Amino acid sequence: MSLDLLITGGAGFIGSNFIRYLLKHTTNRITNIDALTYAGNPDNIKNFTTSENYRFFKIDISQTEELNQVFDRSYDVIIHFAAESHVDRSIKNAKAFIETNINGTHALLGKVLEGKVRKMVQISTDEVYGSLKKMDAAFTEYHCLSPNNPYSASKAGADLLVRSFFQTYKLPIIITRCSNNYGPYQHPEKFIPKIIYHALTNKKIPLYGDGLNIRDWLHVEDHCRAIYMVVKHGQAGEVYNIGGNNEMTNIDVIRTILHDLGKGENLISYVPDRKGHDRRYAIDSTKIKKELGWQPATSFSEGMKQTIDWYIKNEKWIESALRRSDLL
Ligand SMILES: Cc1cn([C@H]2C[C@H](O)[C@@H](COP(=O)(O)OP(=O)(O)O[C@H]3O[C@H](C)C(=O)[C@H](O)[C@H]3O)O2)c(=O)[nH]c1=O
């Protein structure tokens, strides 16, 4: 059965990959809304317009009048990707993070409360759990939230609002929390595309602190497949962690990419640490594996080769993304 889906933030990295996944594997009707800020890139969605199941509106979710425009119909599911997501930007100025991530989520919850949507999936992050010490176990869905930077605090705030709407109004809402994504169409301010672009153009690669912070890397296509399983089969009120099972130190990520590109380690430049830099993220994804039968399918070495290949072929895309963000 085809579903009527409302996707927020569908011109961003994970959102646009999710729509690509839907157009390839399903016949669902898709309404994509995105504010097209620096990270929501029209280039990411330009091929979608040929599909008759797809429509796009430039909308800021935190502006209720703008949001009303797409409620000319009701939806089966909202899949809520729209978010300010770069930790370094949130440390400089958190205002947009509060507006989009908290007020925007609140505005969408209002639409679910009005009965305009049958189900909502809130796309969140493992950063809301805070940081783990190296030897600790991974975070499960039942860990308390302990965010350490303004970005993760804004996502935790949104998650708690979502939870409260489930508890108070019994609305059919689900939260997913992923680890660090990588793959095509990721904004080059983020670690992996930044390393690739700097290596390709022989620029120094800034490595924060001692380079031993650990992230768990998840290929974006594995993530999109997991989200669609949650859309179809997830239980209201539940949280599902989605991890890549692939923890690496930042220095090892850089070394892998430099090696794949045949570049030397002289490109690495140790720079002062990010303020409040979380040491390690790791999540336990047993729940989604057991309950929904999801598994990550892409190994890091294979996913990284594909990803590097994509950025090599799309160097112009990287430069236009940097220009849109005043970074070039
Ligand atoms: C940009 C940059 C980053 N780093 C380090 C900082 C982190 O330890 C690691 C990854 O950084 P990035 O900013 O790409 O991602 P995180 O801060 O882990 O957060 C990301 O993954 C979570 C799940 C989200 O939810 C965020 O939205 C997403 O941005 O590389 C450097 O050493 N140098 C750099 O130039």
mmCIF file of C-alpha atoms and ligand atoms in Angstrom:
data_model
loop_
_atom_site.group_PDB
_atom_site.id
_atom_site.type_symbol
_atom_site.label_atom_id
_atom_site.label_comp_id
_atom_site.label_asym_id
_atom_site.label_seq_id
_atom_site.Cartn_x
_atom_site.Cartn_y
_atom_site.Cartn_z
ATOM 1 C CA MET A 1 0.000 0.000 0.000
ATOM 2 C CA SER A 2 1.326 3.446 -0.933
ATOM 3 C CA LEU A 3 1.721 5.993 1.846
ATOM 4 C CA ASP A 4 1.426 9.769 1.819
ATOM 5 C CA LEU A 5 4.705 10.915 3.393
ATOM 6 C CA LEU A 6 5.785 14.364 4.554
ATOM 7 C CA ILE A 7 9.572 14.637 4.704
ATOM 8 C CA THR A 8 11.119 17.627 6.495
ATOM 9 C CA GLY A 9 14.689 18.587 5.611
ATOM 10 C CA GLY A 10 14.645 16.524 2.446
ATOM 11 C CA ALA A 11 17.250 18.718 0.732
ATOM 12 C CA GLY A 12 19.845 17.948 3.395
ATOM 13 C CA PHE A 13 22.269 15.043 3.541
ATOM 14 C CA ILE A 14 20.285 12.259 5.210
ATOM 15 C CA GLY A 15 16.872 13.570 4.101
ATOM 16 C CA SER A 16 17.803 13.676 0.405
ATOM 17 C CA ASN A 17 19.339 10.210 0.610
ATOM 18 C CA PHE A 18 16.128 8.987 2.238
ATOM 19 C CA ILE A 19 13.996 10.405 -0.589
ATOM 20 C CA ARG A 20 16.342 8.785 -3.135
ATOM 21 C CA TYR A 21 15.783 5.500 -1.274
ATOM 22 C CA LEU A 22 11.992 5.958 -1.348
ATOM 23 C CA LEU A 23 11.895 6.837 -5.055
ATOM 24 C CA LYS A 24 13.970 3.759 -5.852
ATOM 25 C CA HIS A 25 12.217 1.215 -3.633
ATOM 26 C CA THR A 26 8.643 2.410 -3.068
ATOM 27 C CA THR A 27 5.641 4.022 -4.755
ATOM 28 C CA ASN A 28 4.837 6.315 -1.823
ATOM 29 C CA ARG A 29 3.730 9.905 -2.437
ATOM 30 C CA ILE A 30 6.359 12.289 -1.127
ATOM 31 C CA THR A 31 6.008 15.911 -0.038
ATOM 32 C CA ASN A 32 9.438 17.373 0.727
ATOM 33 C CA ILE A 33 9.706 20.581 2.764
ATOM 34 C CA ASP A 34 13.027 22.301 3.354
ATOM 35 C CA ALA A 35 14.039 25.856 4.274
ATOM 36 C CA LEU A 36 17.015 25.636 1.865
ATOM 37 C CA THR A 37 19.422 27.199 4.325
ATOM 38 C CA TYR A 38 23.162 26.732 3.700
ATOM 39 C CA ALA A 39 22.906 22.956 4.317
ATOM 40 C CA GLY A 40 19.703 22.275 2.397
ATOM 41 C CA ASN A 41 21.028 22.220 -1.118
ATOM 42 C CA PRO A 42 18.780 22.396 -4.243
ATOM 43 C CA ASP A 43 21.471 20.405 -6.087
ATOM 44 C CA ASN A 44 20.701 17.441 -3.795
ATOM 45 C CA ILE A 45 17.104 17.212 -5.003
ATOM 46 C CA LYS A 46 17.151 18.471 -8.582
ATOM 47 C CA ASN A 47 16.605 15.006 -10.123
ATOM 48 C CA PHE A 48 13.553 14.233 -7.972
ATOM 49 C CA THR A 49 11.211 16.610 -9.812
ATOM 50 C CA THR A 50 10.775 14.163 -12.693
ATOM 51 C CA SER A 51 8.803 11.810 -10.448
ATOM 52 C CA GLU A 52 5.039 12.393 -10.373
ATOM 53 C CA ASN A 53 4.955 11.077 -6.789
ATOM 54 C CA TYR A 54 7.106 13.960 -5.589
ATOM 55 C CA ARG A 55 6.496 17.607 -4.712
ATOM 56 C CA PHE A 56 8.658 20.222 -3.015
ATOM 57 C CA PHE A 57 7.931 23.325 -0.912
ATOM 58 C CA LYS A 58 10.491 25.795 0.409
ATOM 59 C CA ILE A 59 9.289 26.038 3.995
ATOM 60 C CA ASP A 60 10.806 26.870 7.358
ATOM 61 C CA ILE A 61 9.173 24.456 9.815
ATOM 62 C CA SER A 62 9.471 26.904 12.700
ATOM 63 C CA GLN A 63 7.132 29.360 10.859
ATOM 64 C CA THR A 64 3.578 28.093 11.394
ATOM 65 C CA GLU A 65 2.043 30.083 8.495
ATOM 66 C CA GLU A 66 4.592 28.607 6.100
ATOM 67 C CA LEU A 67 3.977 25.120 7.457
ATOM 68 C CA ASN A 68 0.220 25.465 6.948
ATOM 69 C CA GLN A 69 0.786 25.576 3.157
ATOM 70 C CA VAL A 70 1.451 21.835 2.949
ATOM 71 C CA PHE A 71 -1.515 20.845 5.040
ATOM 72 C CA ASP A 72 -3.822 21.040 2.051
ATOM 73 C CA ARG A 73 -3.940 17.296 2.672
ATOM 74 C CA SER A 74 -3.298 14.958 5.581
ATOM 75 C CA TYR A 75 -0.353 12.564 5.759
ATOM 76 C CA ASP A 76 0.215 9.005 6.863
ATOM 77 C CA VAL A 77 3.670 9.754 8.278
ATOM 78 C CA ILE A 78 5.932 12.778 8.887
ATOM 79 C CA ILE A 79 9.594 11.810 8.814
ATOM 80 C CA HIS A 80 11.340 14.689 10.511
ATOM 81 C CA PHE A 81 14.954 15.216 9.378
ATOM 82 C CA ALA A 82 15.061 19.038 9.313
ATOM 83 C CA ALA A 83 17.679 20.211 11.793
ATOM 84 C CA GLU A 84 20.673 22.415 12.243
ATOM 85 C CA SER A 85 23.274 19.708 12.741
ATOM 86 C CA HIS A 86 26.832 21.015 12.881
ATOM 87 C CA VAL A 87 28.283 20.992 16.394
ATOM 88 C CA ASP A 88 30.974 23.629 15.653
ATOM 89 C CA ARG A 89 28.337 26.106 14.425
ATOM 90 C CA SER A 90 26.207 25.501 17.529
ATOM 91 C CA ILE A 91 29.198 26.347 19.734
ATOM 92 C CA LYS A 92 29.562 29.705 17.942
ATOM 93 C CA ASN A 93 25.839 30.533 17.988
ATOM 94 C CA ALA A 94 23.017 28.262 19.119
ATOM 95 C CA LYS A 95 20.056 30.465 18.113
ATOM 96 C CA ALA A 96 19.185 28.728 14.828
ATOM 97 C CA PHE A 97 19.518 25.374 16.609
ATOM 98 C CA ILE A 98 16.882 26.299 19.163
ATOM 99 C CA GLU A 99 14.590 27.728 16.479
ATOM 100 C CA THR A 100 14.724 24.851 14.006
ATOM 101 C CA ASN A 101 15.424 21.882 16.234
ATOM 102 C CA ILE A 102 13.135 22.758 19.134
ATOM 103 C CA ASN A 103 10.529 25.242 17.838
ATOM 104 C CA GLY A 104 10.354 23.489 14.451
ATOM 105 C CA THR A 105 9.762 20.116 16.090
ATOM 106 C CA HIS A 106 7.135 21.671 18.338
ATOM 107 C CA ALA A 107 5.294 23.110 15.302
ATOM 108 C CA LEU A 108 5.203 19.663 13.657
ATOM 109 C CA LEU A 109 3.958 18.045 16.851
ATOM 110 C CA GLY A 110 1.117 20.585 16.764
ATOM 111 C CA LYS A 111 0.092 19.225 13.356
ATOM 112 C CA VAL A 112 0.106 15.652 14.679
ATOM 113 C CA LEU A 113 -2.000 16.823 17.621
ATOM 114 C CA GLU A 114 -4.495 18.458 15.216
ATOM 115 C CA GLY A 115 -4.932 15.028 13.604
ATOM 116 C CA LYS A 116 -3.332 16.030 10.283
ATOM 117 C CA VAL A 117 -0.804 13.190 10.462
ATOM 118 C CA ARG A 118 -1.216 9.547 11.508
ATOM 119 C CA LYS A 119 2.365 8.979 12.682
ATOM 120 C CA MET A 120 5.610 10.911 13.224
ATOM 121 C CA VAL A 121 9.190 9.639 13.141
ATOM 122 C CA GLN A 122 11.674 11.980 14.818
ATOM 123 C CA ILE A 123 15.188 11.510 13.407
ATOM 124 C CA SER A 124 17.611 12.089 16.248
ATOM 125 C CA THR A 125 21.194 11.349 17.171
ATOM 126 C CA ASP A 126 23.349 9.360 19.569
ATOM 127 C CA GLU A 127 24.859 12.664 20.727
ATOM 128 C CA VAL A 128 21.861 13.188 23.022
ATOM 129 C CA TYR A 129 23.235 10.452 25.319
ATOM 130 C CA GLY A 130 26.478 12.370 25.862
ATOM 131 C CA SER A 131 29.979 10.965 25.863
ATOM 132 C CA LEU A 132 31.276 7.521 26.869
ATOM 133 C CA LYS A 133 34.670 6.783 28.385
ATOM 134 C CA LYS A 134 36.715 4.469 26.188
ATOM 135 C CA MET A 135 36.049 1.226 28.039
ATOM 136 C CA ASP A 136 32.360 1.788 28.769
ATOM 137 C CA ALA A 137 29.628 -0.213 27.086
ATOM 138 C CA ALA A 138 27.458 1.354 24.396
ATOM 139 C CA PHE A 139 24.351 3.437 25.144
ATOM 140 C CA THR A 140 21.013 1.643 24.903
ATOM 141 C CA GLU A 141 17.686 3.392 24.277
ATOM 142 C CA TYR A 142 17.041 3.404 28.044
ATOM 143 C CA HIS A 143 20.016 5.566 28.992
ATOM 144 C CA CYS A 144 19.199 9.012 30.298
ATOM 145 C CA LEU A 145 19.993 11.938 28.022
ATOM 146 C CA SER A 146 23.097 13.910 28.882
ATOM 147 C CA PRO A 147 23.972 16.224 25.973
ATOM 148 C CA ASN A 148 27.208 18.224 26.157
ATOM 149 C CA ASN A 149 27.010 20.841 23.397
ATOM 150 C CA PRO A 150 24.288 23.259 22.220
ATOM 151 C CA TYR A 151 23.520 21.119 19.140
ATOM 152 C CA SER A 152 22.992 17.908 21.108
ATOM 153 C CA ALA A 153 21.097 19.815 23.806
ATOM 154 C CA SER A 154 18.700 21.141 21.143
ATOM 155 C CA LYS A 155 18.170 17.621 19.770
ATOM 156 C CA ALA A 156 17.675 16.244 23.295
ATOM 157 C CA GLY A 157 15.158 19.046 23.940
ATOM 158 C CA ALA A 158 13.273 18.066 20.788
ATOM 159 C CA ASP A 159 13.344 14.371 21.732
ATOM 160 C CA LEU A 160 11.928 15.187 25.159
ATOM 161 C CA LEU A 161 9.148 17.285 23.625
ATOM 162 C CA VAL A 162 8.328 14.375 21.322
ATOM 163 C CA ARG A 163 8.320 12.001 24.296
ATOM 164 C CA SER A 164 6.037 14.338 26.244
ATOM 165 C CA PHE A 165 3.537 14.478 23.348
ATOM 166 C CA PHE A 166 3.456 10.694 23.303
ATOM 167 C CA GLN A 167 2.981 10.474 27.085
ATOM 168 C CA THR A 168 0.471 13.310 27.341
ATOM 169 C CA TYR A 169 -1.626 12.938 24.212
ATOM 170 C CA LYS A 170 -0.833 9.330 23.287
ATOM 171 C CA LEU A 171 0.258 10.475 19.822
ATOM 172 C CA PRO A 172 1.824 7.834 17.555
ATOM 173 C CA ILE A 173 5.407 9.085 17.637
ATOM 174 C CA ILE A 174 8.688 7.207 17.311
ATOM 175 C CA ILE A 175 12.277 8.397 17.790
ATOM 176 C CA THR A 176 15.346 7.031 15.986
ATOM 177 C CA ARG A 177 18.898 7.827 17.159
ATOM 178 C CA CYS A 178 21.713 7.222 14.725
ATOM 179 C CA SER A 179 25.476 7.275 15.005
ATOM 180 C CA ASN A 180 27.711 9.376 12.674
ATOM 181 C CA ASN A 181 26.555 9.061 9.057
ATOM 182 C CA TYR A 182 28.781 9.209 6.008
ATOM 183 C CA GLY A 183 28.173 8.868 2.261
ATOM 184 C CA PRO A 184 27.245 10.967 -0.805
ATOM 185 C CA TYR A 185 25.776 14.491 -0.465
ATOM 186 C CA GLN A 186 27.137 15.174 3.043
ATOM 187 C CA HIS A 187 27.997 18.823 3.593
ATOM 188 C CA PRO A 188 31.785 19.341 3.382
ATOM 189 C CA GLU A 189 31.907 21.055 6.783
ATOM 190 C CA LYS A 190 31.507 17.544 8.260
ATOM 191 C CA PHE A 191 34.564 15.438 9.049
ATOM 192 C CA ILE A 192 34.647 12.786 6.300
ATOM 193 C CA PRO A 193 33.811 14.939 3.243
ATOM 194 C CA LYS A 194 36.120 17.627 4.635
ATOM 195 C CA ILE A 195 39.021 15.149 4.837
ATOM 196 C CA ILE A 196 38.342 13.919 1.301
ATOM 197 C CA TYR A 197 38.099 17.416 -0.186
ATOM 198 C CA HIS A 198 41.179 18.700 1.646
ATOM 199 C CA ALA A 199 43.171 15.631 0.610
ATOM 200 C CA LEU A 200 42.053 15.938 -3.028
ATOM 201 C CA THR A 201 43.077 19.599 -3.094
ATOM 202 C CA ASN A 202 46.242 19.110 -0.975
ATOM 203 C CA LYS A 203 44.984 21.356 1.838
ATOM 204 C CA LYS A 204 45.857 20.735 5.494
ATOM 205 C CA ILE A 205 43.280 18.588 7.337
ATOM 206 C CA PRO A 206 42.490 20.051 10.778
ATOM 207 C CA LEU A 207 42.402 17.339 13.445
ATOM 208 C CA TYR A 208 40.953 18.492 16.756
ATOM 209 C CA GLY A 209 42.816 17.776 20.014
ATOM 210 C CA ASP A 210 44.778 14.519 20.188
ATOM 211 C CA GLY A 211 42.759 12.910 17.356
ATOM 212 C CA LEU A 212 41.748 9.995 19.590
ATOM 213 C CA ASN A 213 38.050 10.832 19.912
ATOM 214 C CA ILE A 214 35.941 7.915 18.754
ATOM 215 C CA ARG A 215 32.870 7.931 16.501
ATOM 216 C CA ASP A 216 30.785 5.020 15.204
ATOM 217 C CA TRP A 217 30.375 5.357 11.420
ATOM 218 C CA LEU A 218 27.145 4.356 9.677
ATOM 219 C CA HIS A 219 26.676 4.396 5.908
ATOM 220 C CA VAL A 220 23.761 6.686 5.043
ATOM 221 C CA GLU A 221 22.058 4.022 2.874
ATOM 222 C CA ASP A 222 22.034 1.582 5.803
ATOM 223 C CA HIS A 223 20.552 4.360 7.899
ATOM 224 C CA CYS A 224 17.824 5.129 5.323
ATOM 225 C CA ARG A 225 16.854 1.455 5.135
ATOM 226 C CA ALA A 226 16.588 1.347 8.941
ATOM 227 C CA ILE A 227 14.406 4.476 9.004
ATOM 228 C CA TYR A 228 12.030 2.995 6.443
ATOM 229 C CA MET A 229 11.722 -0.176 8.553
ATOM 230 C CA VAL A 230 10.807 2.040 11.496
ATOM 231 C CA VAL A 231 8.266 3.946 9.349
ATOM 232 C CA LYS A 232 6.612 0.660 8.381
ATOM 233 C CA HIS A 233 6.973 -1.459 11.506
ATOM 234 C CA GLY A 234 8.155 0.721 14.444
ATOM 235 C CA GLN A 235 6.022 0.843 17.598
ATOM 236 C CA ALA A 236 4.554 4.139 18.803
ATOM 237 C CA GLY A 237 6.336 5.643 21.803
ATOM 238 C CA GLU A 238 9.516 3.631 21.203
ATOM 239 C CA VAL A 239 13.093 4.747 20.582
ATOM 240 C CA TYR A 240 15.337 2.821 18.161
ATOM 241 C CA ASN A 241 19.137 3.227 18.119
ATOM 242 C CA ILE A 242 20.736 2.812 14.677
ATOM 243 C CA GLY A 243 24.500 2.292 14.789
ATOM 244 C CA GLY A 244 27.095 1.257 12.215
ATOM 245 C CA ASN A 245 29.036 -1.175 14.443
ATOM 246 C CA ASN A 246 32.143 0.563 13.301
ATOM 247 C CA GLU A 247 33.993 2.577 15.909
ATOM 248 C CA MET A 248 37.126 4.414 14.872
ATOM 249 C CA THR A 249 39.374 7.115 16.242
ATOM 250 C CA ASN A 250 39.424 10.305 14.183
ATOM 251 C CA ILE A 251 43.103 9.888 13.346
ATOM 252 C CA ASP A 252 42.400 6.403 11.956
ATOM 253 C CA VAL A 253 39.581 7.775 9.781
ATOM 254 C CA ILE A 254 41.997 10.324 8.310
ATOM 255 C CA ARG A 255 44.697 7.679 7.791
ATOM 256 C CA THR A 256 42.229 5.385 5.973
ATOM 257 C CA ILE A 257 41.195 8.153 3.579
ATOM 258 C CA LEU A 258 44.748 9.382 2.958
ATOM 259 C CA HIS A 259 45.792 5.805 2.256
ATOM 260 C CA ASP A 260 42.879 5.231 -0.172
ATOM 261 C CA LEU A 261 43.766 8.461 -1.983
ATOM 262 C CA GLY A 262 47.501 7.744 -2.020
ATOM 263 C CA LYS A 263 48.251 10.896 0.005
ATOM 264 C CA GLY A 264 50.794 11.409 2.790
ATOM 265 C CA GLU A 265 50.190 12.053 6.504
ATOM 266 C CA ASN A 266 51.981 15.396 6.171
ATOM 267 C CA LEU A 267 48.516 16.794 5.315
ATOM 268 C CA ILE A 268 47.336 16.221 8.907
ATOM 269 C CA SER A 269 47.377 19.355 11.046
ATOM 270 C CA TYR A 270 46.713 19.017 14.795
ATOM 271 C CA VAL A 271 44.648 22.033 15.905
ATOM 272 C CA PRO A 272 43.191 23.121 19.287
ATOM 273 C CA ASP A 273 40.371 20.907 20.490
ATOM 274 C CA ARG A 274 36.653 21.593 19.964
ATOM 275 C CA LYS A 275 35.148 23.043 23.172
ATOM 276 C CA GLY A 276 33.336 20.345 25.177
ATOM 277 C CA HIS A 277 34.470 17.734 22.619
ATOM 278 C CA ASP A 278 32.710 14.420 23.341
ATOM 279 C CA ARG A 279 35.275 11.649 23.664
ATOM 280 C CA ARG A 280 33.367 8.645 22.430
ATOM 281 C CA TYR A 281 29.959 7.868 20.965
ATOM 282 C CA ALA A 282 28.792 4.281 20.789
ATOM 283 C CA ILE A 283 25.268 2.924 20.705
ATOM 284 C CA ASP A 284 23.781 -0.485 21.133
ATOM 285 C CA SER A 285 21.466 -1.278 18.183
ATOM 286 C CA THR A 286 20.299 -4.674 19.447
ATOM 287 C CA LYS A 287 16.684 -3.495 19.676
ATOM 288 C CA ILE A 288 16.184 -2.583 16.002
ATOM 289 C CA LYS A 289 18.097 -5.702 14.945
ATOM 290 C CA LYS A 290 15.967 -8.038 17.091
ATOM 291 C CA GLU A 291 12.589 -6.361 16.713
ATOM 292 C CA LEU A 292 12.691 -5.149 13.099
ATOM 293 C CA GLY A 293 15.375 -7.411 11.596
ATOM 294 C CA TRP A 294 17.652 -4.554 10.452
ATOM 295 C CA GLN A 295 21.423 -4.995 10.028
ATOM 296 C CA PRO A 296 23.988 -2.594 8.570
ATOM 297 C CA ALA A 297 25.084 -4.038 5.220
ATOM 298 C CA THR A 298 27.989 -1.798 4.217
ATOM 299 C CA SER A 299 31.471 -2.382 5.627
ATOM 300 C CA PHE A 300 33.430 0.792 6.383
ATOM 301 C CA SER A 301 36.158 -0.036 3.849
ATOM 302 C CA GLU A 302 33.649 -0.672 1.047
ATOM 303 C CA GLY A 303 31.446 2.321 2.031
ATOM 304 C CA MET A 304 34.463 4.596 2.240
ATOM 305 C CA LYS A 305 35.726 3.555 -1.223
ATOM 306 C CA GLN A 306 32.273 4.309 -2.719
ATOM 307 C CA THR A 307 32.103 7.587 -0.823
ATOM 308 C CA ILE A 308 35.558 8.743 -1.916
ATOM 309 C CA ASP A 309 34.687 7.810 -5.473
ATOM 310 C CA TRP A 310 31.476 9.869 -5.296
ATOM 311 C CA TYR A 311 33.295 12.971 -4.005
ATOM 312 C CA ILE A 312 36.015 12.604 -6.658
ATOM 313 C CA LYS A 313 33.302 12.563 -9.344
ATOM 314 C CA ASN A 314 31.418 15.429 -7.684
ATOM 315 C CA GLU A 315 34.127 17.916 -6.792
ATOM 316 C CA LYS A 316 31.989 20.681 -8.335
ATOM 317 C CA TRP A 317 29.132 19.732 -5.987
ATOM 318 C CA ILE A 318 31.520 20.105 -3.013
ATOM 319 C CA GLU A 319 32.664 23.522 -4.210
ATOM 320 C CA SER A 320 29.135 24.744 -4.784
ATOM 321 C CA ALA A 321 28.132 23.499 -1.283
ATOM 322 C CA LEU A 322 31.102 25.379 0.207
ATOM 323 C CA ARG A 323 30.217 28.521 -1.765
ATOM 324 C CA ARG A 324 26.585 28.366 -0.585
ATOM 325 C CA SER A 325 27.952 28.365 2.975
ATOM 326 C CA ASP A 326 30.517 31.141 2.428
ATOM 327 C CA LEU A 327 33.284 28.630 3.100
ATOM 328 C CA LEU A 328 34.950 29.083 -0.288
HETATM 329 C C1 LIG B 1 34.825 19.018 11.239
HETATM 330 C C2 LIG B 1 35.942 18.362 12.024
HETATM 331 C C3 LIG B 1 35.673 17.390 12.958
HETATM 332 N N1 LIG B 1 36.679 16.818 13.684
HETATM 333 C C4 LIG B 1 36.319 15.769 14.669
HETATM 334 C C5 LIG B 1 35.237 16.158 15.657
HETATM 335 C C6 LIG B 1 34.529 14.841 15.920
HETATM 336 O O1 LIG B 1 35.199 14.126 16.922
HETATM 337 C C7 LIG B 1 34.662 14.074 14.602
HETATM 338 C C8 LIG B 1 33.429 14.157 13.717
HETATM 339 O O2 LIG B 1 33.061 15.518 13.623
HETATM 340 P P1 LIG B 1 31.723 16.033 12.895
HETATM 341 O O3 LIG B 1 31.621 17.488 13.148
HETATM 342 O O4 LIG B 1 31.736 15.579 11.485
HETATM 343 O O5 LIG B 1 30.601 15.182 13.615
HETATM 344 P P2 LIG B 1 30.129 15.045 15.165
HETATM 345 O O6 LIG B 1 30.477 16.225 15.953
HETATM 346 O O7 LIG B 1 30.586 13.722 15.670
HETATM 347 O O8 LIG B 1 28.541 15.041 14.945
HETATM 348 C C9 LIG B 1 27.957 14.347 13.822
HETATM 349 O O9 LIG B 1 27.399 13.123 14.162
HETATM 350 C C10 LIG B 1 26.352 13.155 15.091
HETATM 351 C C11 LIG B 1 25.830 11.778 15.309
HETATM 352 C C12 LIG B 1 25.325 14.177 14.766
HETATM 353 O O10 LIG B 1 24.193 14.082 15.181
HETATM 354 C C13 LIG B 1 25.775 15.445 14.128
HETATM 355 O O11 LIG B 1 24.729 16.101 13.457
HETATM 356 C C14 LIG B 1 26.883 15.197 13.185
HETATM 357 O O12 LIG B 1 27.430 16.435 12.762
HETATM 358 O O13 LIG B 1 35.758 14.682 13.924
HETATM 359 C C15 LIG B 1 38.008 17.170 13.491
HETATM 360 O O14 LIG B 1 38.925 16.639 14.160
HETATM 361 N N2 LIG B 1 38.287 18.123 12.555
HETATM 362 C C16 LIG B 1 37.308 18.752 11.820
HETATM 363 O O15 LIG B 1 37.634 19.634 10.988
#
